[in-house]
XYZ file of C-alpha atoms in Angstrom:
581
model
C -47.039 -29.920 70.440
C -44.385 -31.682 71.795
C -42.959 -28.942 73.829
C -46.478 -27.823 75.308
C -47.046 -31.247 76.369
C -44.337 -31.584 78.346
C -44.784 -28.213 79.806
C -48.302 -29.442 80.671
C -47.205 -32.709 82.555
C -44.257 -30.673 84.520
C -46.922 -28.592 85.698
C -49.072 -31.026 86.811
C -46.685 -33.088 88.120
C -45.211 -29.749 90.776
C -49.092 -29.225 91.468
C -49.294 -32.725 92.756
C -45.796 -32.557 93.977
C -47.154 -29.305 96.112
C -50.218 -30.969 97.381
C -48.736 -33.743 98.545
C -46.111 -31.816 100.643
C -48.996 -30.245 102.009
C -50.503 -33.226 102.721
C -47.343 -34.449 104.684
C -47.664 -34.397 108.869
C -45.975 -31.855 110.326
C -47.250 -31.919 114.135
C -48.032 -34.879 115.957
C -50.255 -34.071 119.371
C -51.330 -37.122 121.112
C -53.537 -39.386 118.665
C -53.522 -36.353 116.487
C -51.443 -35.513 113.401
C -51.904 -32.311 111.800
C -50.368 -31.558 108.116
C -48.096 -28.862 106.452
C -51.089 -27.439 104.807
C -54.185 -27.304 108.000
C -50.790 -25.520 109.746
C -49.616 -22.890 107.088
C -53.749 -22.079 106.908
C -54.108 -21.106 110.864
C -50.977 -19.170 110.421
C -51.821 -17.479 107.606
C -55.454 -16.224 108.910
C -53.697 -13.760 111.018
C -50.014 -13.972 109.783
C -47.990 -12.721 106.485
C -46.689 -16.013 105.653
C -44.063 -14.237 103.260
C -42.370 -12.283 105.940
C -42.141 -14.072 108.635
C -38.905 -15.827 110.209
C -37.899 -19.447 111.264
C -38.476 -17.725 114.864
C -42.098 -16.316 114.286
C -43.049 -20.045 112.794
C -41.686 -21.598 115.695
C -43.251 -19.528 117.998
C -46.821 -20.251 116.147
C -46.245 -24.163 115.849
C -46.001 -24.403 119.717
C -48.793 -22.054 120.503
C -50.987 -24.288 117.895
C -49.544 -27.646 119.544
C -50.841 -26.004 123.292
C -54.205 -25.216 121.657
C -54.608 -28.680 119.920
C -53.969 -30.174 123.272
C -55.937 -28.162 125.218
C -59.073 -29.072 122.501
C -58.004 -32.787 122.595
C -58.798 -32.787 126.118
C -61.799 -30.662 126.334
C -63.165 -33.255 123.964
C -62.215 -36.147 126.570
C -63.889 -34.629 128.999
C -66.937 -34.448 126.678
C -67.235 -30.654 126.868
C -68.997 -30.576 123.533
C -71.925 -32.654 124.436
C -73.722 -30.780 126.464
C -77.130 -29.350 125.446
C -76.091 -25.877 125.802
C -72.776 -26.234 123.580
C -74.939 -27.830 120.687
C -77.237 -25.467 120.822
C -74.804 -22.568 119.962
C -72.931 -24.928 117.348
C -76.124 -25.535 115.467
C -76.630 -22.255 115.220
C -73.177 -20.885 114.354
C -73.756 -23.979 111.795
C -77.216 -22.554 110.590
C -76.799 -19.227 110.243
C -73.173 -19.931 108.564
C -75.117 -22.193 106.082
C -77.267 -19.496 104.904
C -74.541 -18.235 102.348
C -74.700 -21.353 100.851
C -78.411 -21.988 100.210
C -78.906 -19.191 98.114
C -78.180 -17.918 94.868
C -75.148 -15.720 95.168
C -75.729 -13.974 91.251
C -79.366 -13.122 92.256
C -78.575 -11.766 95.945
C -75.858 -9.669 94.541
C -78.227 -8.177 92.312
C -80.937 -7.731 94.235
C -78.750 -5.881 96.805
C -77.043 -3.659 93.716
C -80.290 -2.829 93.022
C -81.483 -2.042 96.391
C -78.479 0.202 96.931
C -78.622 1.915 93.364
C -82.608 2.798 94.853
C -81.837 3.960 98.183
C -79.904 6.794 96.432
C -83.330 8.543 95.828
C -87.247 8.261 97.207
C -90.298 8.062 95.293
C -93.403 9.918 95.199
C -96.172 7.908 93.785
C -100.148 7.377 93.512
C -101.810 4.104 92.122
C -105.073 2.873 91.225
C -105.882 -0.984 92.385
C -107.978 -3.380 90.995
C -107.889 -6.617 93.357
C -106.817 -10.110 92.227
C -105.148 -12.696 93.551
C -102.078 -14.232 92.776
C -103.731 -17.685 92.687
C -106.516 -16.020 90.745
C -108.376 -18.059 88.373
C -107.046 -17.183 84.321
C -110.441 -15.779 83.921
C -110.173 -13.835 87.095
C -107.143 -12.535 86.129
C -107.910 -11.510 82.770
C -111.011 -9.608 83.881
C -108.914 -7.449 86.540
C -106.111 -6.886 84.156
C -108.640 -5.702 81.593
C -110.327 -3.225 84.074
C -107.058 -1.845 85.135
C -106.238 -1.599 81.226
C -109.500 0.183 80.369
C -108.623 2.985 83.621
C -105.320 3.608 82.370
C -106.430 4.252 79.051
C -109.355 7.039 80.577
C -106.415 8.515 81.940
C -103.969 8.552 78.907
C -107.030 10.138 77.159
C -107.452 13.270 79.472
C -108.915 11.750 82.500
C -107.689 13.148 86.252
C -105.797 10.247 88.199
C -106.741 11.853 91.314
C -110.284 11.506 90.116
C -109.947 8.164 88.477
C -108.304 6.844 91.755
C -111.464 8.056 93.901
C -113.651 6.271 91.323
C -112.172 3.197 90.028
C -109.845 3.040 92.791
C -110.421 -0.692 94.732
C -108.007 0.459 97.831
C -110.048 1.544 100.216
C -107.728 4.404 101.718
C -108.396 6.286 98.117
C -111.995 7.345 99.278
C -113.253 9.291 101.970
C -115.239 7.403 104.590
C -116.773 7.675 108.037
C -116.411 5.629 110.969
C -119.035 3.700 111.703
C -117.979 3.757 115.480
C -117.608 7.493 116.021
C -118.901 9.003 113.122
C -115.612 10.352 112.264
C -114.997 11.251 108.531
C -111.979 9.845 107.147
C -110.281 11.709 104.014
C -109.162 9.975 101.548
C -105.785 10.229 99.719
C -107.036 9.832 95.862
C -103.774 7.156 95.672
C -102.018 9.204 96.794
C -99.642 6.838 98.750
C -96.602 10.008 99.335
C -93.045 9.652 99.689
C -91.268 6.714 99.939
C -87.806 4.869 99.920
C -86.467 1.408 98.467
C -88.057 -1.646 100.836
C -90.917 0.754 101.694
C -93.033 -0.647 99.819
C -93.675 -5.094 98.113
C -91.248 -5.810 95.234
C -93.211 -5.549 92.242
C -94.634 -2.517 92.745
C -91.588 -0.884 93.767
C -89.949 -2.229 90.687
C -92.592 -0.058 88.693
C -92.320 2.820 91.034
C -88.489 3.150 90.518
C -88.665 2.134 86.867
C -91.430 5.004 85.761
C -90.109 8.260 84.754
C -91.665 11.182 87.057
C -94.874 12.552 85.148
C -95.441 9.040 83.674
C -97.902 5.871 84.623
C -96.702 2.279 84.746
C -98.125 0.041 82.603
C -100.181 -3.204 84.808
C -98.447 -4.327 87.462
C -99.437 -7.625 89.513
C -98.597 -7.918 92.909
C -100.362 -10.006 95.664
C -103.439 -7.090 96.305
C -104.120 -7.130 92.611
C -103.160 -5.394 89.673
C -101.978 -1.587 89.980
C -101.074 1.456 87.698
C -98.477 4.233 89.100
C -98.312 7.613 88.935
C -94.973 8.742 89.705
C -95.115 12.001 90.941
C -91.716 12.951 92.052
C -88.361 11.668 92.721
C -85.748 13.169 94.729
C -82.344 12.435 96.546
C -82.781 10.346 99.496
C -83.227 12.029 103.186
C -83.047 10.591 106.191
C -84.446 13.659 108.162
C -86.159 16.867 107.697
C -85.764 19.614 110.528
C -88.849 21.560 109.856
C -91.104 24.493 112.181
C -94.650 24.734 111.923
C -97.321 26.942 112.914
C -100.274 24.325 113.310
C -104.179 25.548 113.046
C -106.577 23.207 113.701
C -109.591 23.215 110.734
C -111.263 19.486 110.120
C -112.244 20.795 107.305
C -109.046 21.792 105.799
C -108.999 18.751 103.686
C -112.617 19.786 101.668
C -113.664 22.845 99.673
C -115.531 24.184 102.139
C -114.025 27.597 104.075
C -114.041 28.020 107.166
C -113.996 31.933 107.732
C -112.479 31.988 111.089
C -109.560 30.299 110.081
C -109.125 31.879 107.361
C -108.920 35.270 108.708
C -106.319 34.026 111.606
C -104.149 32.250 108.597
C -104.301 35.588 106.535
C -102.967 37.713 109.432
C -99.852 34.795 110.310
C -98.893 35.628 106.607
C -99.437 39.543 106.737
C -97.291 39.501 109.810
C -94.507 37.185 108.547
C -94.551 39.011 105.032
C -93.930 42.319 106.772
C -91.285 41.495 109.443
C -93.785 42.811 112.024
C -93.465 39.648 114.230
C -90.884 37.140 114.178
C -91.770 33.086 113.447
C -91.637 32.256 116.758
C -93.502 34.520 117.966
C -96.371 33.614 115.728
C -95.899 30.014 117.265
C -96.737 31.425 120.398
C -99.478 33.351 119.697
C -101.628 31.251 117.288
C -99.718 27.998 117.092
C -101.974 24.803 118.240
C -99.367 21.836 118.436
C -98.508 21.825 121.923
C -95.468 19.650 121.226
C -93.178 21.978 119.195
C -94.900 24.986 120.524
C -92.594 25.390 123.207
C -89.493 24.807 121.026
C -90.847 28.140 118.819
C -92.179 25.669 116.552
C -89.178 22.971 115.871
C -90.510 19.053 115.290
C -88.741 16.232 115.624
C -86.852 15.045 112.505
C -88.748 12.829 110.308
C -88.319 11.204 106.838
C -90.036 12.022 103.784
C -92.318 8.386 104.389
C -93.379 9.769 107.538
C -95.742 12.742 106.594
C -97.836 13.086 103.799
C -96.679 13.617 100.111
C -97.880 17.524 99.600
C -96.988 18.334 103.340
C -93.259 16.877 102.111
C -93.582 18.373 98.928
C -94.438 22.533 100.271
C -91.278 21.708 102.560
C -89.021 20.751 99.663
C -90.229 23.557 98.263
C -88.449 25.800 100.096
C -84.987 26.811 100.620
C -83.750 26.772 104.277
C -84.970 29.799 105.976
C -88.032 30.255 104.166
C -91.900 29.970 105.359
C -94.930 28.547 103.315
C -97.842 29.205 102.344
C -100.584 27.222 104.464
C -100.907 23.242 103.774
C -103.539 21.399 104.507
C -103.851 18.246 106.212
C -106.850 16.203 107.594
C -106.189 17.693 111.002
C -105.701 21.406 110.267
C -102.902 23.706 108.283
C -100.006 23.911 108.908
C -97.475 27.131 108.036
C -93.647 25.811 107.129
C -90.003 26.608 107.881
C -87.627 24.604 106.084
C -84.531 24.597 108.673
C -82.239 21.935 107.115
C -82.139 18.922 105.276
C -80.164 15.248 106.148
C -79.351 13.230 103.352
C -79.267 9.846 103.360
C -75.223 8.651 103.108
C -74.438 6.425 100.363
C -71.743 4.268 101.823
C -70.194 0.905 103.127
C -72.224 0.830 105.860
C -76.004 1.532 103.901
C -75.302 -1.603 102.090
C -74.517 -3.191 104.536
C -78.016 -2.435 106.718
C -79.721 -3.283 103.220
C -78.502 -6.615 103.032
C -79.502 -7.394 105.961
C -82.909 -6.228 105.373
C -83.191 -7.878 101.932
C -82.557 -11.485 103.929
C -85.687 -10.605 105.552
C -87.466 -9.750 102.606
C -89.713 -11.844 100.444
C -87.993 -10.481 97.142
C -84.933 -12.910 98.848
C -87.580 -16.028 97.776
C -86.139 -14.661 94.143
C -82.381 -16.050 95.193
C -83.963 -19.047 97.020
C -86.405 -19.690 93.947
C -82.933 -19.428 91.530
C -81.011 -22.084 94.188
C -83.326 -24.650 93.902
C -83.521 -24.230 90.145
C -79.840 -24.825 90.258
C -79.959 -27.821 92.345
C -82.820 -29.484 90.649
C -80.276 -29.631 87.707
C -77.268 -30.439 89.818
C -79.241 -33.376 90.815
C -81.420 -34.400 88.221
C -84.806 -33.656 89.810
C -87.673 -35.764 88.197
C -91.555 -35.374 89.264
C -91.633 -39.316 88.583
C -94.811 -39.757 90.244
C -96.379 -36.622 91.294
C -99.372 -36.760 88.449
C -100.558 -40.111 90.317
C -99.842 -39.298 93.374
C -102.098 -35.759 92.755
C -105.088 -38.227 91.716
C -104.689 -40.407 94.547
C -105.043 -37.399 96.638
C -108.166 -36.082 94.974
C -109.729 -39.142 95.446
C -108.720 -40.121 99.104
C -108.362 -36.555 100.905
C -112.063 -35.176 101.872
C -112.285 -31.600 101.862
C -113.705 -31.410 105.241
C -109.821 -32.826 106.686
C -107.997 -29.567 106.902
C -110.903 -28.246 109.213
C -110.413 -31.556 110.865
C -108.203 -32.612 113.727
C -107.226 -35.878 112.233
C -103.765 -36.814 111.970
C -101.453 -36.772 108.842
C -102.861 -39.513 106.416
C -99.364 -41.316 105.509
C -100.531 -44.449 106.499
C -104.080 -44.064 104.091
C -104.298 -47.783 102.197
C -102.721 -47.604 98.884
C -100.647 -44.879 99.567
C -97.677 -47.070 100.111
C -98.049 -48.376 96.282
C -97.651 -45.772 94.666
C -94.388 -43.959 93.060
C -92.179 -41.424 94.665
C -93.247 -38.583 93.644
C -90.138 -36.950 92.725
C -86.387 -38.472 93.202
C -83.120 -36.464 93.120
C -79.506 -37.371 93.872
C -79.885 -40.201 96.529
C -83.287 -39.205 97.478
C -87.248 -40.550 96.411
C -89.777 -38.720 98.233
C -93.080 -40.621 98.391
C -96.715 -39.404 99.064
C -97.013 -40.813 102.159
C -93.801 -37.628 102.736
C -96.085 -35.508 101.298
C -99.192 -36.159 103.609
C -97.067 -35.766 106.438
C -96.050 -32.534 104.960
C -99.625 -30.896 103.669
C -100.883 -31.794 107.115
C -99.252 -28.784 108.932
C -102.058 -27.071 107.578
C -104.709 -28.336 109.515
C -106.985 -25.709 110.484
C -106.972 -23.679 107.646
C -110.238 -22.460 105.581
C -110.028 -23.840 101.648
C -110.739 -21.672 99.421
C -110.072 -23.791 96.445
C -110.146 -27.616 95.987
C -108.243 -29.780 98.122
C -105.969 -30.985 94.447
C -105.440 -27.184 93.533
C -104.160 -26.666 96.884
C -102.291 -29.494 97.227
C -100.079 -28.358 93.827
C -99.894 -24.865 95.022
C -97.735 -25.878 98.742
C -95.909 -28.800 96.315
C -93.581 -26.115 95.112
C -92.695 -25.509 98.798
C -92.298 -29.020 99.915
C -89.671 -30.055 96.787
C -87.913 -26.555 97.884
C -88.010 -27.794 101.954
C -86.967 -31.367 101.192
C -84.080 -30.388 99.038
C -82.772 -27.580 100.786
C -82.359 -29.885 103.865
C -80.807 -32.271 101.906
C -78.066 -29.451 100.527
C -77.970 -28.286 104.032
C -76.996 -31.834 105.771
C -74.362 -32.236 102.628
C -72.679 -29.388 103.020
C -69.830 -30.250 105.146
C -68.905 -32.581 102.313
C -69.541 -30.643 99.625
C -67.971 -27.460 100.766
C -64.647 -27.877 102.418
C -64.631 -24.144 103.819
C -67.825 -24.349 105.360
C -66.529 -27.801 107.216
C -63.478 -25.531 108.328
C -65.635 -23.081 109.466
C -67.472 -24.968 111.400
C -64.804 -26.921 113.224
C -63.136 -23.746 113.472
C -65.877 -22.848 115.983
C -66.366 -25.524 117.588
C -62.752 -25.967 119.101
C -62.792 -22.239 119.698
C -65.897 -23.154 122.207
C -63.890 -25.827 123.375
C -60.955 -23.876 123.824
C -62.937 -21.101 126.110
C -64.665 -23.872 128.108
C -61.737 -25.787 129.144
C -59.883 -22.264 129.924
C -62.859 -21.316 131.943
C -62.855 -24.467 134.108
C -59.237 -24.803 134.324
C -57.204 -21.069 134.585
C -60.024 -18.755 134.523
C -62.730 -20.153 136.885
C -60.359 -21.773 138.927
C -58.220 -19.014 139.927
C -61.374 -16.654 140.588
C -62.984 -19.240 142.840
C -59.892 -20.894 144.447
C -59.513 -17.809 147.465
C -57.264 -20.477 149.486
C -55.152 -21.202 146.548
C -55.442 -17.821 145.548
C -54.061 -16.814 149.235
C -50.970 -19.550 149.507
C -50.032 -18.289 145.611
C -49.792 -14.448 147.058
C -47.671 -15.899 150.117
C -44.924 -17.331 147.662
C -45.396 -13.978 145.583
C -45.942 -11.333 148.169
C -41.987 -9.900 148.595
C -43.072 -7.976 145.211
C -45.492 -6.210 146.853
C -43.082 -4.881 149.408
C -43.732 -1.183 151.292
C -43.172 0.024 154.689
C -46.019 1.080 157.073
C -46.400 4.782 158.696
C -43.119 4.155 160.892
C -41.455 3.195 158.130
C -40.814 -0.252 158.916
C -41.094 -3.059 155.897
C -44.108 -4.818 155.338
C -46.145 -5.969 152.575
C -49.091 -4.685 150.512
C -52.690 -6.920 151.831
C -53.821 -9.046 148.909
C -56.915 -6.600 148.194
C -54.744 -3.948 147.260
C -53.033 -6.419 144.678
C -55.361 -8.788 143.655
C -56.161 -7.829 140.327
C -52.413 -8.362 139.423
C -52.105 -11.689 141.815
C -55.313 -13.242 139.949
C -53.050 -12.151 137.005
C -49.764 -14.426 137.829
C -52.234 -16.812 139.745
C -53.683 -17.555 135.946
C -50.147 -17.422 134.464
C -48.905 -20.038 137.116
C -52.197 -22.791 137.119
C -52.109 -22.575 132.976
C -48.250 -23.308 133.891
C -48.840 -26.309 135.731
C -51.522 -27.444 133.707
C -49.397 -27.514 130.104
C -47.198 -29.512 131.990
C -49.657 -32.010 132.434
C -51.078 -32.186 128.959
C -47.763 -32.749 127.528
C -47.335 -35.903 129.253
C -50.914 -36.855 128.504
C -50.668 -35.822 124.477
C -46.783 -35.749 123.658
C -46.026 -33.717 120.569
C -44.056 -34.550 117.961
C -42.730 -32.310 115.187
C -41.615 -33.624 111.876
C -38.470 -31.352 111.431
C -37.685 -32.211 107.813
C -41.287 -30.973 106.817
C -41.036 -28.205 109.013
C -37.827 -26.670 106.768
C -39.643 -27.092 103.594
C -41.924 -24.782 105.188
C -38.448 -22.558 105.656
C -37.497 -23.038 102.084
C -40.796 -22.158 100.580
C-alpha cells in the first residue's frame, strides 16, 4: 500500500510539475505574455511536434510573435468593433455553439440510424385515422381504437387496398373530382410508393423501416393521427433510374373500364416488339404521346424511385436492363417500359455527411435537443418552484379574448410581481412576469383550447429557450475549446483586416508608391528594344510581380515598426525545456 501510494503522489506531483511548465511565459509581445503551453498548441495544429528541430521551433516562435503583434494592433485600432466584424463573430460563435447544445449520444444515433436506412427505400401504404398530438385522452383513445378495429378487418382477410379506400381518413386514398374543373382525381388506396430515409415524419418512418415487407405495423401516432403500414417492398437504395417509355394517353387507364381504341393500338406495340418486326424506337415514333422523350426514341430524364408512382417503379424493377413491359397504367395514360440502367445510391463518407446535415434540419433533431435539456435540468438542479401558482394566476387574470388582441405582454398585470419564480436553476429564477413576456409572441393566434392548457403546452418550450441561452452565454467558461475556438477566429479576422489595410490594400491602391518602388527595382526588369539597345520592361508588363515585392517591402517596413511599438521578449530557459521535451 505503501509502494502504490507513493507511486500515486510521484505521479501527481510530475502532472502538476508538467502543467505548471506549461503554464510558464515563454513569449513576451508588448503587454502580452503568452505561455509554453497556448505556444506548443498553435504549433502543433499544423506541426509534428515530435520531429521537429530547434530551427523549425524558432522559425514558428517568430512567425507567432509577428502575428501576435500584428493582432495587438489591429485591436488598438479597434478593428473588431465594427458592426460588420461582430456580425460575422457572432455567427462563427453561433453556429460553432451548436455542437454543444445538443446531445452528442442521441445525434450520433439518430445519424447511425439515418445512414443504416439510406442503404435501402421503402414501399409502403397506410390507413389514417386523424388525431392530434394534443388530443384530448378520450380523443385519443377513440382514434386509436378505430385504427385497432381496421387492422384487425385486415388481419382477418380484409383487402388493405379496400380498407384504405373505406376507412382511410387521408384524403389522397379516394378518388375525387374537382370541384373547379370537374376533373376526376384517382385515388392511390394508401398507396403512398417508394420512398427513402427523411422522405417521410419520424415516427412513421420508424414503422416503415421497422416492418418486415408483407407485414402491417401495429398503431403508430404521429402529428396527422394514428396510422397502420403496409410495407410492400424494400429494395437497395437508387438514386436514378434511366428508363424509355412508349406513353398512350387513356384517362381512363386508372378504372375498369376499356377503352377499345387503346387497347387495340397497345396490343399491336406488343405484337410488334414481341416479334422483332419494329425496333423500340421506332414504336416511340410512331405511337408514342410524350413529346418530351419522344425525340430521344423514348429516353426520360433520370428520376428516383420517390419520384413516380409505386407500381410504375415496381414494372421497371421488374425488369432486367434491356427488357420492355407489359403496359402500366397511370392516371394519365399507359405507359410501355425499357429498363436501361440502374444508379445506386453510394454508401460512403460523403452520404453521411449530406445526412447530417439534413438531420440538423429535421424535427427528429428536437429528440437530441429534448435529451440536452434533460441533462442540464440535472446538471443544474431545475425545480418548477412556482409554476402550479403561477398557472392559476394565469387562469384567472389572462382573458381568452387577449391572444386575438393587440395588447401588449401582461408582465406588469398587479400581483404578478408576488408571486414565486416559477422555476430556478443554477444562478437563475425565472418569474411569471418572464413568462408573460414570453407567451405573448403569440398574439394573433386562434385558441383552440383554454388559455391554462395552452399556456402548459408552450411552458416546455420556454424552460428549453431560457436555459439553452443560459448554456449558450456560459459556454466560453465552461468549455475551454470552444473559448479557443472562438478567439481563434476572431484574431484570424483581425489578422486579414489589418493585412488588408496595411500590405494588401495599400500596395493595390498606392499607384505613386507603387511607381517610385518599381524605379528602385526596375534594373531587374532589364531588356533591350528592337535596335538592341538596353532599356527596361514598362511597369504593366511587370506589375503582377512588382505588386509582389511592393507587398514584401511595405510588410517590411511595417514589422519594423511594430517591434518598436510591442518589443518581444523570449524567455530562453523555457524555450529549451521545450528542446528537451
Amino acid at each position: 500500500m505503501k509502494r502504490i501510494s507513493f507511486l500515486m503522489i510521484a505521479m501527481m506531483a510530475t502532472c502538476t510539475m508538467f502543467a505548471q511548465n506549461n503554464d510558464a511565459v515563454l513569449l513576451k509581445v508588448g503587454n502580452e505574455s503568452i505561455t509554453k503551453g497556448t505556444f506548443l498548441n498553435a504549433y502543433q495544429k499544423n506541426n509534428d511536434l515530435k520531429s521537429a528541430s530547434e530551427k523549425d521551433l524558432r522559425e514558428y516562435l517568430t512567425l507567432y510573435a509577428k502575428y501576435r503583434m500584428k493582432v495587438q494592433e489591429a485591436e488598438s485600432l479597434k478593428m473588431d468593433t465594427s458592426e460588420a466584424f461582430q456580425h460575422e463573430l457572432k455567427s462563427y460563435k453561433d453556429q460553432s455553439a451548436q455542437q454543444y447544445l445538443i446531445d452528442t449520444d442521441v445525434s450520433d444515433r439518430l445519424l447511425n440510424e439515418a445512414f443504416e436506412r439510406a442503404k435501402s427505400q421503402v414501399r409502403a401504404s397506410h390507413i389514417m385515422i386523424k388525431c392530434e398530438q394534443n388530443a384530448s385522452p378520450k380523443d385519443t383513445l377513440a382514434a386509436y381504437n378505430k385504427i385497432m378495429s381496421i387492422r384487425e378487418k385486415i388481419m382477418n382477410g380484409m383487402d388493405f387496398n379496400e380498407a384504405a379506400v373505406q376507412y382511410s381518413e387521408d384524403p389522397s386514398a379516394r378518388d375525387y373530382v374537382n370541384p373547379q374543373n370537374g376533373r376526376l382525381h384517382h385515388g392511390n388506396s394508401g398507396d403512398l410508393g417508394y420512398f427513402s430515409v427523411l422522405d417521410m415524419i419520424y415516427p412513421f418512418e420508424c414503422a416503415a423501416f421497422n416492418t418486415p415487407v408483407g407485414k402491417i405495423s401495429m398503431p403508430v401516432h404521429t402529428k396527422f393521427g394514428y396510422h397502420i403500414v403496409y410495407v410492400q417492398d424494400k429494395i437497395p437504395a437508387i438514386a436514378g433510374m434511366y428508363v424509355s417509355q412508349i406513353f398512350v394517353k387513356d384517362t381512363l387507364a386508372l378504372s375498369d373500364v376499356a377503352n377499345p381504341e387503346v387497347n387495340a393500338k397497345l396490343r399491336e406495340i406488343i405484337r410488334r416488339l414481341n416479334n422483332g418486326s419494329a425496333s423500340f424506337e421506332q414504336l416511340v415514333t410512331e405511337f408514342s404521346e410524350d413529346n418530351a422523350s419522344k425525340e430521344k426514341g423514348g429516353a426520360m430524364l433520370p428520376f428516383a424511385p420517390n419520384k413516380r408512382p409505386g407500381n410504375y417503379v415496381a414494372a421497371a424493377l421488374n425488369l432486367e436492363p434491356g427488357q420492355v413491359s407489359e403496359p402500366v397504367p397511370s392516371s394519365m395514360g399507359w405507359h410501355i417500359l425499357r429498363l436501361d440502367s440502374i444508379r445506386y445510391v453510394r454508401i460512403n463518407d460523403e452520404l453521411r455527411y449530406a445526412l447530417k446535415n439534413r438531420l440538423s434540419r429535421d424535427p427528429r433533431s428536437h429528440n437530441s435537443q429534448n435529451a440536452f435539456i434533460e441533462r442540464l435540468k440535472k446538471e443544474y438542479n431545475y425545480e418548477e418552484s412556482g409554476k402550479k401558482a403561477a398557472m392559476k394566476f394565469f387562469k384567472k387574470n389572462v382573458p381568452d379574448s387577449y391572444f386575438s388582441s393587440m395588447k401588449g405582454n401582461l408582465s406588469d398585470m398587479p400581483g404578478i410581481e408576488k408571486l414565486k419564480p416559477m422555476f430556478t436553476y443554477a444562478d437563475r429564477q425565472v418569474s411569471a412576469a418572464d413568462f408573460a413576456i414570453f407567451f405573448s409572441r403569440y398574439k394573433g393566434i386562434t385558441l383552440k383550447e383554454p388559455v391554462v392548457d395552452f399556456l402548459n403546452h408552450i411552458f416546455p418550450s420556454f424552460v428549453a429557450e431560457d436555459i439553452v441561452l443560459y448554456e449558450r452565454e456560459h459556454l466560453e467558461s465552461k468549455y475551454p475549446e470552444y473559448k479557443d475556438l472562438v478567439n481563434e477566429f476572431h484574431d484570424g479576422m483581425l489578422l486579414y483586416e489589418i493585412n488588408s489595410k496595411k500590405v494588401w490594400n495599400a500596395s493595390a491602391e498606392d499607384s505613386v508608391g507603387l511607381q517610385k518602388f518599381y524605379e528602385s527595382i526596375k534594373t531587374q526588369f532589364a531588356t533591350t528594344d528592337s535596335t538592341g539597345a538596353p532599356t527596361f520592361k514598362p511597369l504593366e508588363e511587370v506589375r503582377a510581380t512588382v505588386i509582389n515585392q511592393y507587398q514584401e517591402y511595405l510588410e517590411k517596413a511595417w514589422l519594423m515598426d511594430l517591434q518598436a511599438k510591442y518589443p518581444v521578449v523570449i524567455d530562453e530557459k523555457v524555450f529549451q525545456s521545450i528542446l528537451k521535451r
